């Protein structure tokens, strides 16, 4: 093995004892053993029996905690569960070390097949959005609707603020960064992550920040933390370079499920300009743009995202009467960051580009069931020189 390569993660049976991941009030955590993987599943008892199932998939460096606020708001319309992907949150690494987008999608499919919960309302953020897109394309029988928040789909031009995340995919970079940032505190790491992932980090409550710091401290004790980050980042980059029928945009074209697309105007990882391309590509799409949101709109504006999802249910006839009620009040400030990113960005990152154009929300209904109305504004993010497909050294929108 090259000295620049990260070592393989230790076997699950010799992992050190680390405090379990945090559960919000009313949430339950359980471990599910499947062939080759063990998944931690976060759930919240539904408000009544008979609600359709939903499954939430986090992004790179995230965990099931990223969905806690939205899960609470949608407890009256869906029976929700959120996964910790292999190697993230409280789930140990996969036995085969496969952190590719396909590998993660396979883990989601295994869980849905084993649990018998499909078809589900499937949610995905960033890397989780790419995973959810692949699941919906190859197993349409498992997906009722698809909700994608800043999905990490290939971009030819990327913002400079996304480059460090893409560099993490290069062999040896994570090891070098670990050495260079050895003295950084958990607070410094969390502030850097929030600056990268939030449109306005000030929306995070003091309690949310404290919880994020505690989670960061927990993660840094995991011997496979950086390995999972680097290999998953590499998996996204590789997925961006795949063409033909297996390319993510080609798979997006094949998604049959009604799709809700949510993009943030201040997203520093996934270009805001990609909203229009996504709306044209997913055949039955609705587009919501949030000019002040960053990369994690479901954490920054959970009420707005919940309302948009309820409207999707009502519009597609996939809801019962309760789905048309307004989202209950509360929680307009961003919930705890859940130490969303991996902490690979240090001090606060300046915004490379703000979304230009009118500050409006677009809930475009696609004529003929294809593309939503064009979102006002276009991404003004910087472009990485020499970017081919948002991969390689050019980076990938991952928070991912």
PDB file of C-alpha atoms in Angstrom, residues 139-326:
ATOM      1  CA  UNK A 139     -35.560   0.451  -8.265  1.00  0.00           C
ATOM      2  CA  UNK A 140     -38.646   2.532  -9.079  1.00  0.00           C
ATOM      3  CA  UNK A 141     -40.739   0.020  -7.151  1.00  0.00           C
ATOM      4  CA  UNK A 142     -39.171   1.283  -3.923  1.00  0.00           C
ATOM      5  CA  UNK A 143     -39.925   5.005  -4.368  1.00  0.00           C
ATOM      6  CA  UNK A 144     -43.258   6.857  -4.081  1.00  0.00           C
ATOM      7  CA  UNK A 145     -41.876  10.382  -4.322  1.00  0.00           C
ATOM      8  CA  UNK A 146     -38.372  11.821  -4.405  1.00  0.00           C
ATOM      9  CA  UNK A 147     -37.305  14.963  -2.518  1.00  0.00           C
ATOM     10  CA  UNK A 148     -33.777  16.195  -3.249  1.00  0.00           C
ATOM     11  CA  UNK A 149     -32.124  18.998  -1.278  1.00  0.00           C
ATOM     12  CA  UNK A 150     -29.048  20.345  -3.101  1.00  0.00           C
ATOM     13  CA  UNK A 151     -28.386  16.980  -4.806  1.00  0.00           C
ATOM     14  CA  UNK A 152     -24.755  16.319  -5.720  1.00  0.00           C
ATOM     15  CA  UNK A 153     -25.241  15.807  -9.443  1.00  0.00           C
ATOM     16  CA  UNK A 154     -22.389  16.410 -11.912  1.00  0.00           C
ATOM     17  CA  UNK A 155     -21.419  19.994 -12.748  1.00  0.00           C
ATOM     18  CA  UNK A 156     -19.036  21.069 -15.490  1.00  0.00           C
ATOM     19  CA  UNK A 157     -18.183  24.281 -13.655  1.00  0.00           C
ATOM     20  CA  UNK A 158     -17.902  24.326  -9.901  1.00  0.00           C
ATOM     21  CA  UNK A 159     -17.605  27.009  -7.267  1.00  0.00           C
ATOM     22  CA  UNK A 160     -14.159  27.523  -5.818  1.00  0.00           C
ATOM     23  CA  UNK A 161     -15.642  26.979  -2.366  1.00  0.00           C
ATOM     24  CA  UNK A 162     -16.398  23.373  -3.376  1.00  0.00           C
ATOM     25  CA  UNK A 163     -12.830  22.588  -4.408  1.00  0.00           C
ATOM     26  CA  UNK A 164     -11.487  21.623  -0.941  1.00  0.00           C
ATOM     27  CA  UNK A 165     -14.153  18.956  -0.631  1.00  0.00           C
ATOM     28  CA  UNK A 166     -13.207  17.486  -3.979  1.00  0.00           C
ATOM     29  CA  UNK A 167      -9.528  17.538  -3.056  1.00  0.00           C
ATOM     30  CA  UNK A 168     -10.382  15.285  -0.133  1.00  0.00           C
ATOM     31  CA  UNK A 169     -10.907  12.530  -2.701  1.00  0.00           C
ATOM     32  CA  UNK A 170      -7.270  12.576  -3.759  1.00  0.00           C
ATOM     33  CA  UNK A 171      -5.045   9.894  -2.193  1.00  0.00           C
ATOM     34  CA  UNK A 172      -3.147  11.185   0.812  1.00  0.00           C
ATOM     35  CA  UNK A 173      -4.931  14.530   1.127  1.00  0.00           C
ATOM     36  CA  UNK A 174      -6.996  13.503   4.139  1.00  0.00           C
ATOM     37  CA  UNK A 175      -3.883  12.222   5.947  1.00  0.00           C
ATOM     38  CA  UNK A 176      -2.030  15.473   5.240  1.00  0.00           C
ATOM     39  CA  UNK A 177      -4.969  17.581   6.356  1.00  0.00           C
ATOM     40  CA  UNK A 178      -5.283  15.543   9.545  1.00  0.00           C
ATOM     41  CA  UNK A 179      -1.674  16.331  10.418  1.00  0.00           C
ATOM     42  CA  UNK A 180      -1.996  20.026   9.541  1.00  0.00           C
ATOM     43  CA  UNK A 181      -5.150  20.471  11.631  1.00  0.00           C
ATOM     44  CA  UNK A 182      -4.143  18.361  14.587  1.00  0.00           C
ATOM     45  CA  UNK A 183      -4.327  21.374  16.924  1.00  0.00           C
ATOM     46  CA  UNK A 184      -7.713  22.601  15.756  1.00  0.00           C
ATOM     47  CA  UNK A 185     -10.436  22.458  18.366  1.00  0.00           C
ATOM     48  CA  UNK A 186     -13.833  20.921  17.734  1.00  0.00           C
ATOM     49  CA  UNK A 187     -15.318  24.425  17.971  1.00  0.00           C
ATOM     50  CA  UNK A 188     -13.046  25.681  15.186  1.00  0.00           C
ATOM     51  CA  UNK A 189     -13.937  22.751  12.984  1.00  0.00           C
ATOM     52  CA  UNK A 190     -17.662  23.186  13.537  1.00  0.00           C
ATOM     53  CA  UNK A 191     -17.535  26.915  12.779  1.00  0.00           C
ATOM     54  CA  UNK A 192     -15.752  26.164   9.531  1.00  0.00           C
ATOM     55  CA  UNK A 193     -18.308  23.529   8.583  1.00  0.00           C
ATOM     56  CA  UNK A 194     -21.213  25.837   9.363  1.00  0.00           C
ATOM     57  CA  UNK A 195     -19.658  28.624   7.307  1.00  0.00           C
ATOM     58  CA  UNK A 196     -19.450  26.215   4.375  1.00  0.00           C
ATOM     59  CA  UNK A 197     -22.844  24.561   4.692  1.00  0.00           C
ATOM     60  CA  UNK A 198     -25.169  27.291   5.951  1.00  0.00           C
ATOM     61  CA  UNK A 199     -26.371  30.341   4.066  1.00  0.00           C
ATOM     62  CA  UNK A 200     -26.443  32.141   7.424  1.00  0.00           C
ATOM     63  CA  UNK A 201     -24.634  30.318  10.260  1.00  0.00           C
ATOM     64  CA  UNK A 202     -26.285  32.765  12.645  1.00  0.00           C
ATOM     65  CA  UNK A 203     -29.503  30.779  12.303  1.00  0.00           C
ATOM     66  CA  UNK A 204     -27.988  27.985  14.397  1.00  0.00           C
ATOM     67  CA  UNK A 205     -29.061  28.246  18.028  1.00  0.00           C
ATOM     68  CA  UNK A 206     -26.491  28.195  20.863  1.00  0.00           C
ATOM     69  CA  UNK A 207     -27.831  24.789  21.889  1.00  0.00           C
ATOM     70  CA  UNK A 208     -27.504  23.560  18.332  1.00  0.00           C
ATOM     71  CA  UNK A 209     -23.897  24.724  18.219  1.00  0.00           C
ATOM     72  CA  UNK A 210     -23.069  22.971  21.487  1.00  0.00           C
ATOM     73  CA  UNK A 211     -24.623  19.754  20.210  1.00  0.00           C
ATOM     74  CA  UNK A 212     -22.651  20.048  16.970  1.00  0.00           C
ATOM     75  CA  UNK A 213     -19.389  20.462  18.871  1.00  0.00           C
ATOM     76  CA  UNK A 214     -20.143  17.410  21.008  1.00  0.00           C
ATOM     77  CA  UNK A 215     -20.872  15.390  17.882  1.00  0.00           C
ATOM     78  CA  UNK A 216     -17.644  16.579  16.255  1.00  0.00           C
ATOM     79  CA  UNK A 217     -15.672  15.490  19.305  1.00  0.00           C
ATOM     80  CA  UNK A 218     -17.346  12.074  19.118  1.00  0.00           C
ATOM     81  CA  UNK A 219     -16.573  11.654  15.424  1.00  0.00           C
ATOM     82  CA  UNK A 220     -12.933  12.547  15.788  1.00  0.00           C
ATOM     83  CA  UNK A 221     -12.513   9.570  18.110  1.00  0.00           C
ATOM     84  CA  UNK A 222     -13.575   7.165  15.368  1.00  0.00           C
ATOM     85  CA  UNK A 223     -10.496   5.610  13.726  1.00  0.00           C
ATOM     86  CA  UNK A 224     -12.283   5.263  10.391  1.00  0.00           C
ATOM     87  CA  UNK A 225     -13.735   8.793  10.274  1.00  0.00           C
ATOM     88  CA  UNK A 226     -11.329  10.280   7.717  1.00  0.00           C
ATOM     89  CA  UNK A 227     -11.234   7.055   5.725  1.00  0.00           C
ATOM     90  CA  UNK A 228     -15.022   7.118   5.303  1.00  0.00           C
ATOM     91  CA  UNK A 229     -14.900  10.799   4.356  1.00  0.00           C
ATOM     92  CA  UNK A 230     -12.120  10.409   1.799  1.00  0.00           C
ATOM     93  CA  UNK A 231     -13.453   7.252   0.186  1.00  0.00           C
ATOM     94  CA  UNK A 232     -16.993   8.632  -0.039  1.00  0.00           C
ATOM     95  CA  UNK A 233     -15.689  11.866  -1.578  1.00  0.00           C
ATOM     96  CA  UNK A 234     -13.773   9.730  -4.063  1.00  0.00           C
ATOM     97  CA  UNK A 235     -16.981   7.835  -4.762  1.00  0.00           C
ATOM     98  CA  UNK A 236     -18.794  11.051  -5.663  1.00  0.00           C
ATOM     99  CA  UNK A 237     -15.983  12.184  -7.927  1.00  0.00           C
ATOM    100  CA  UNK A 238     -15.993   8.808  -9.661  1.00  0.00           C
ATOM    101  CA  UNK A 239     -19.775   8.954 -10.100  1.00  0.00           C
ATOM    102  CA  UNK A 240     -19.392  12.367 -11.738  1.00  0.00           C
ATOM    103  CA  UNK A 241     -17.081  10.965 -14.371  1.00  0.00           C
ATOM    104  CA  UNK A 242     -19.252   8.004 -15.354  1.00  0.00           C
ATOM    105  CA  UNK A 243     -21.022   8.456 -18.670  1.00  0.00           C
ATOM    106  CA  UNK A 244     -23.622   6.544 -20.602  1.00  0.00           C
ATOM    107  CA  UNK A 245     -26.607   4.847 -19.026  1.00  0.00           C
ATOM    108  CA  UNK A 246     -24.932   4.766 -15.611  1.00  0.00           C
ATOM    109  CA  UNK A 247     -24.309   8.524 -15.485  1.00  0.00           C
ATOM    110  CA  UNK A 248     -26.258  10.332 -12.763  1.00  0.00           C
ATOM    111  CA  UNK A 249     -27.972  12.749 -15.156  1.00  0.00           C
ATOM    112  CA  UNK A 250     -29.048   9.874 -17.418  1.00  0.00           C
ATOM    113  CA  UNK A 251     -30.412   8.089 -14.376  1.00  0.00           C
ATOM    114  CA  UNK A 252     -32.213  11.267 -13.325  1.00  0.00           C
ATOM    115  CA  UNK A 253     -33.985  11.216 -16.697  1.00  0.00           C
ATOM    116  CA  UNK A 254     -35.299   7.741 -15.900  1.00  0.00           C
ATOM    117  CA  UNK A 255     -36.791   8.592 -12.496  1.00  0.00           C
ATOM    118  CA  UNK A 256     -40.534   8.007 -12.622  1.00  0.00           C
ATOM    119  CA  UNK A 257     -41.452   9.242  -9.153  1.00  0.00           C
ATOM    120  CA  UNK A 258     -42.808  12.771  -8.676  1.00  0.00           C
ATOM    121  CA  UNK A 259     -39.776  14.813  -7.641  1.00  0.00           C
ATOM    122  CA  UNK A 260     -39.375  17.883  -5.442  1.00  0.00           C
ATOM    123  CA  UNK A 261     -36.106  19.761  -6.046  1.00  0.00           C
ATOM    124  CA  UNK A 262     -34.832  22.242  -3.447  1.00  0.00           C
ATOM    125  CA  UNK A 263     -31.833  24.519  -4.064  1.00  0.00           C
ATOM    126  CA  UNK A 264     -30.263  27.253  -1.939  1.00  0.00           C
ATOM    127  CA  UNK A 265     -29.137  30.562  -3.411  1.00  0.00           C
ATOM    128  CA  UNK A 266     -26.166  30.703  -1.029  1.00  0.00           C
ATOM    129  CA  UNK A 267     -25.072  27.111  -1.494  1.00  0.00           C
ATOM    130  CA  UNK A 268     -21.265  26.990  -1.608  1.00  0.00           C
ATOM    131  CA  UNK A 269     -21.077  23.323  -2.590  1.00  0.00           C
ATOM    132  CA  UNK A 270     -23.772  22.681  -5.205  1.00  0.00           C
ATOM    133  CA  UNK A 271     -24.208  25.392  -7.817  1.00  0.00           C
ATOM    134  CA  UNK A 272     -27.505  27.264  -7.629  1.00  0.00           C
ATOM    135  CA  UNK A 273     -27.519  27.406 -11.428  1.00  0.00           C
ATOM    136  CA  UNK A 274     -27.973  23.612 -11.489  1.00  0.00           C
ATOM    137  CA  UNK A 275     -31.559  24.032 -10.279  1.00  0.00           C
ATOM    138  CA  UNK A 276     -32.809  24.761 -13.766  1.00  0.00           C
ATOM    139  CA  UNK A 277     -30.973  21.825 -15.328  1.00  0.00           C
ATOM    140  CA  UNK A 278     -32.362  19.496 -12.673  1.00  0.00           C
ATOM    141  CA  UNK A 279     -35.899  20.771 -13.207  1.00  0.00           C
ATOM    142  CA  UNK A 280     -35.572  20.080 -16.928  1.00  0.00           C
ATOM    143  CA  UNK A 281     -34.108  16.622 -16.391  1.00  0.00           C
ATOM    144  CA  UNK A 282     -36.400  14.977 -13.839  1.00  0.00           C
ATOM    145  CA  UNK A 283     -39.497  14.195 -15.848  1.00  0.00           C
ATOM    146  CA  UNK A 284     -42.100  15.006 -13.156  1.00  0.00           C
ATOM    147  CA  UNK A 285     -40.464  17.777 -11.147  1.00  0.00           C
ATOM    148  CA  UNK A 286     -41.348  20.715  -8.933  1.00  0.00           C
ATOM    149  CA  UNK A 287     -38.685  23.279  -8.099  1.00  0.00           C
ATOM    150  CA  UNK A 288     -38.311  25.298  -4.915  1.00  0.00           C
ATOM    151  CA  UNK A 289     -35.478  27.804  -4.646  1.00  0.00           C
ATOM    152  CA  UNK A 290     -34.573  29.445  -1.350  1.00  0.00           C
ATOM    153  CA  UNK A 291     -32.354  32.472  -2.064  1.00  0.00           C
ATOM    154  CA  UNK A 292     -31.040  32.751   1.508  1.00  0.00           C
ATOM    155  CA  UNK A 293     -30.459  29.030   2.120  1.00  0.00           C
ATOM    156  CA  UNK A 294     -27.140  27.266   1.851  1.00  0.00           C
ATOM    157  CA  UNK A 295     -26.423  23.592   1.348  1.00  0.00           C
ATOM    158  CA  UNK A 296     -28.719  22.142   4.022  1.00  0.00           C
ATOM    159  CA  UNK A 297     -32.110  23.784   3.526  1.00  0.00           C
ATOM    160  CA  UNK A 298     -33.870  21.068   5.524  1.00  0.00           C
ATOM    161  CA  UNK A 299     -31.865  22.218   8.562  1.00  0.00           C
ATOM    162  CA  UNK A 300     -31.970  25.950   7.848  1.00  0.00           C
ATOM    163  CA  UNK A 301     -35.621  26.228   6.751  1.00  0.00           C
ATOM    164  CA  UNK A 302     -37.301  23.000   7.897  1.00  0.00           C
ATOM    165  CA  UNK A 303     -40.789  24.531   7.944  1.00  0.00           C
ATOM    166  CA  UNK A 304     -40.504  25.725   4.347  1.00  0.00           C
ATOM    167  CA  UNK A 305     -39.220  22.347   3.184  1.00  0.00           C
ATOM    168  CA  UNK A 306     -41.975  20.556   5.108  1.00  0.00           C
ATOM    169  CA  UNK A 307     -44.647  22.751   3.556  1.00  0.00           C
ATOM    170  CA  UNK A 308     -43.256  22.107   0.063  1.00  0.00           C
ATOM    171  CA  UNK A 309     -43.315  18.360   0.678  1.00  0.00           C
ATOM    172  CA  UNK A 310     -46.902  18.489   1.921  1.00  0.00           C
ATOM    173  CA  UNK A 311     -47.825  20.358  -1.249  1.00  0.00           C
ATOM    174  CA  UNK A 312     -46.072  17.675  -3.293  1.00  0.00           C
ATOM    175  CA  UNK A 313     -48.221  15.038  -1.576  1.00  0.00           C
ATOM    176  CA  UNK A 314     -51.401  16.992  -2.161  1.00  0.00           C
ATOM    177  CA  UNK A 315     -50.489  17.757  -5.772  1.00  0.00           C
ATOM    178  CA  UNK A 316     -49.670  14.152  -6.655  1.00  0.00           C
ATOM    179  CA  UNK A 317     -52.567  12.574  -4.755  1.00  0.00           C
ATOM    180  CA  UNK A 318     -50.146  10.561  -2.615  1.00  0.00           C
ATOM    181  CA  UNK A 319     -51.408  11.946   0.687  1.00  0.00           C
ATOM    182  CA  UNK A 320     -54.424  11.597   2.914  1.00  0.00           C
ATOM    183  CA  UNK A 321     -56.516  14.476   4.160  1.00  0.00           C
ATOM    184  CA  UNK A 322     -54.030  15.338   6.891  1.00  0.00           C
ATOM    185  CA  UNK A 323     -51.317  16.068   4.348  1.00  0.00           C
ATOM    186  CA  UNK A 324     -53.025  19.264   3.255  1.00  0.00           C
ATOM    187  CA  UNK A 325     -52.849  20.838   6.704  1.00  0.00           C
ATOM    188  CA  UNK A 326     -50.241  23.500   7.245  1.00  0.00           C
TER     189      UNK A 326
END
